[in-house]
CSV table of C-alpha atoms in Angstrom, one decimal:
chain,number,residue,atom,x,y,z
A,1,MET,CA,143.9,79.3,40.5
A,2,SER,CA,141.7,80.3,43.2
A,3,LYS,CA,141.8,83.5,44.8
A,4,MET,CA,139.5,83.5,48.4
A,5,VAL,CA,138.9,86.1,49.3
A,6,GLY,CA,137.5,87.0,53.5
A,7,VAL,CA,135.3,88.6,55.4
A,8,GLU,CA,135.0,90.3,58.3
A,9,THR,CA,132.3,90.3,60.4
A,10,SER,CA,132.2,92.2,63.9
A,11,MET,CA,130.5,91.1,66.9
A,12,LYS,CA,129.3,94.6,69.7
A,13,VAL,CA,130.0,92.3,72.6
A,14,TYR,CA,128.2,94.9,75.6
A,15,PRO,CA,129.9,93.0,79.3
A,16,GLN,CA,127.9,92.1,81.7
A,17,PRO,CA,129.2,93.4,84.9
A,18,LEU,CA,129.8,90.7,87.4
A,19,GLY,CA,127.5,91.8,90.3
A,20,LYS,CA,124.5,91.2,87.9
A,21,ARG,CA,126.1,87.8,86.0
A,22,VAL,CA,127.0,87.0,89.6
A,23,ALA,CA,122.7,87.6,90.3
A,24,TYR,CA,122.0,85.9,87.4
A,25,TRP,CA,123.5,82.6,87.8
A,26,SER,CA,122.3,83.0,91.2
A,27,VAL,CA,118.7,83.4,90.4
A,28,THR,CA,119.0,81.4,87.8
A,29,SER,CA,120.1,78.6,89.6
A,30,LEU,CA,117.9,77.9,92.5
A,31,LEU,CA,114.7,78.6,89.2
A,32,VAL,CA,116.0,75.5,87.3
A,33,ILE,CA,117.5,73.7,90.8
A,34,ALA,CA,113.2,74.8,92.0
A,35,ILE,CA,111.7,73.4,89.1
A,36,ALA,CA,113.9,70.3,88.1
A,37,LEU,CA,112.9,68.8,91.5
A,38,SER,CA,109.5,69.5,91.9
A,39,GLY,CA,108.9,68.1,88.1
A,40,ILE,CA,111.3,64.9,89.2
A,41,GLY,CA,109.1,64.8,92.3
A,42,GLN,CA,106.0,64.8,90.2
A,43,LEU,CA,107.1,62.5,87.4
A,44,MET,CA,107.9,59.6,90.4
A,45,GLN,CA,104.6,61.1,92.0
A,46,PHE,CA,107.0,61.4,95.8
A,47,GLY,CA,105.2,63.0,98.1
A,48,GLY,CA,101.9,64.6,98.6
A,49,ASN,CA,101.6,65.3,95.0
A,50,ILE,CA,99.0,62.7,94.2
A,51,ASP,CA,96.8,64.0,96.8
A,52,LEU,CA,97.6,67.3,96.4
A,53,VAL,CA,97.0,66.9,92.6
A,54,LYS,CA,93.0,64.7,93.8
A,55,ASN,CA,92.4,68.1,96.0
A,56,LEU,CA,92.3,70.5,93.5
A,57,GLY,CA,90.1,68.5,90.7
A,58,TYR,CA,92.6,67.5,88.2
A,59,PRO,CA,93.4,64.1,87.0
A,60,LEU,CA,96.3,61.9,88.2
A,61,TYR,CA,98.1,61.7,84.7
A,62,VAL,CA,98.6,66.0,84.6
A,63,LEU,CA,101.2,64.7,87.0
A,64,THR,CA,103.7,63.5,84.5
A,65,ILE,CA,102.6,66.1,81.5
A,66,LEU,CA,104.0,69.1,83.7
A,67,GLY,CA,106.6,66.5,85.3
A,68,ILE,CA,108.0,66.3,82.0
A,69,TRP,CA,107.1,69.8,80.4
A,70,LYS,CA,109.7,70.5,84.0
A,71,VAL,CA,112.4,68.6,83.5
A,72,LEU,CA,112.9,70.0,80.1
A,73,GLY,CA,112.5,73.7,80.7
A,74,ALA,CA,114.7,73.3,83.4
A,75,VAL,CA,117.4,71.5,80.7
A,76,ALA,CA,116.7,74.5,78.3
A,77,LEU,CA,117.2,77.3,80.7
A,78,VAL,CA,120.4,75.7,81.4
A,79,VAL,CA,121.3,74.3,77.9
A,80,PRO,CA,123.4,76.9,76.4
A,81,GLY,CA,122.7,79.0,72.9
A,82,LEU,CA,118.6,79.1,72.4
A,83,PRO,CA,117.4,82.4,73.3
A,84,ARG,CA,113.5,82.2,71.9
A,85,LEU,CA,113.4,78.7,73.6
A,86,LYS,CA,114.5,79.9,76.9
A,87,GLU,CA,111.6,82.6,76.4
A,88,TRP,CA,109.3,80.2,75.7
A,89,VAL,CA,110.4,78.7,78.8
A,90,HIS,CA,109.8,81.4,80.9
A,91,ALA,CA,106.8,81.9,80.0
A,92,GLY,CA,105.2,78.8,80.2
A,93,ILE,CA,106.9,79.0,83.9
A,94,PHE,CA,105.3,82.1,84.9
A,95,PHE,CA,102.1,80.8,83.0
A,96,LEU,CA,102.1,77.2,84.6
A,97,MET,CA,103.3,79.0,88.8
A,98,THR,CA,100.8,82.2,88.1
A,99,GLY,CA,97.7,79.1,87.5
A,100,ALA,CA,99.0,76.9,90.2
A,101,ALA,CA,98.5,79.0,92.5
A,102,CYS,CA,95.0,80.4,91.3
A,103,SER,CA,94.0,76.1,90.7
A,104,HIS,CA,94.7,76.4,94.6
A,105,ALA,CA,92.9,79.3,95.6
A,106,LEU,CA,89.6,78.8,93.7
A,107,ALA,CA,89.8,74.8,95.4
A,108,ASN,CA,89.6,76.7,98.7
A,109,ASP,CA,93.2,74.3,99.2
A,110,TYR,CA,96.2,77.5,101.3
A,111,GLY,CA,98.0,74.7,102.5
A,112,ASP,CA,100.1,75.6,106.2
A,113,TYR,CA,100.6,79.8,106.2
A,114,GLY,CA,98.7,80.1,103.1
A,115,PHE,CA,101.4,77.8,101.5
A,116,ASN,CA,100.5,76.4,98.3
A,117,LEU,CA,99.2,80.3,97.2
A,118,ILE,CA,103.3,81.5,98.2
A,119,LEU,CA,104.9,78.6,96.3
A,120,PRO,CA,103.6,79.0,93.6
A,121,LEU,CA,104.4,82.5,93.3
A,122,SER,CA,107.9,82.4,94.6
A,123,TYR,CA,108.8,80.6,91.8
A,124,ALA,CA,107.0,82.6,89.3
A,125,ALA,CA,108.9,85.7,90.9
A,126,LEU,CA,112.1,84.4,91.0
A,127,ASN,CA,111.2,83.2,86.7
A,128,MET,CA,110.5,86.5,86.2
A,129,LEU,CA,113.5,87.4,88.3
A,130,SER,CA,115.7,85.6,85.9
A,131,TRP,CA,114.4,86.7,82.4
A,132,ALA,CA,114.6,89.9,83.8
A,133,LEU,CA,118.3,89.6,85.0
A,134,ARG,CA,119.1,87.7,82.0
A,135,PRO,CA,122.7,88.8,80.1
A,136,SER,CA,122.6,91.2,76.8
A,137,ASN,CA,123.4,87.5,74.2
A,138,ARG,CA,120.0,86.5,75.6
A,139,ARG,CA,117.7,88.7,74.6
A,140,LEU,CA,116.2,88.1,71.0
A,141,SER,CA,116.1,92.3,69.9
């Protein structure tokens, strides 16, 4: 004769206000779409990606490396769970985009109206906003 002992667990749920949830998913969706399309463009070497990389002095294989990491990062941001991985993705996007802005600035490649600096910095800002708005169940602490 066996006796089953049930273990009762409880979890505190802190519901996030609807407005903050909508803001989080709006910002995160924009970020994921921008990063994924950028990564796909780099993998397929669309547009001016080749000229852009050559102007900065990087080898062409950098496009493949960055494209793969961007697509994987975009997927990781929308997959449920994995809070530690999402933290790493946010950090990676921030470093990638600020590094891109610095690369353009140091190569004197500002583009029309400073577009080559403004675009990566706006992605970095979008990334920081997505990270700041994340729900409490996606925080590590």
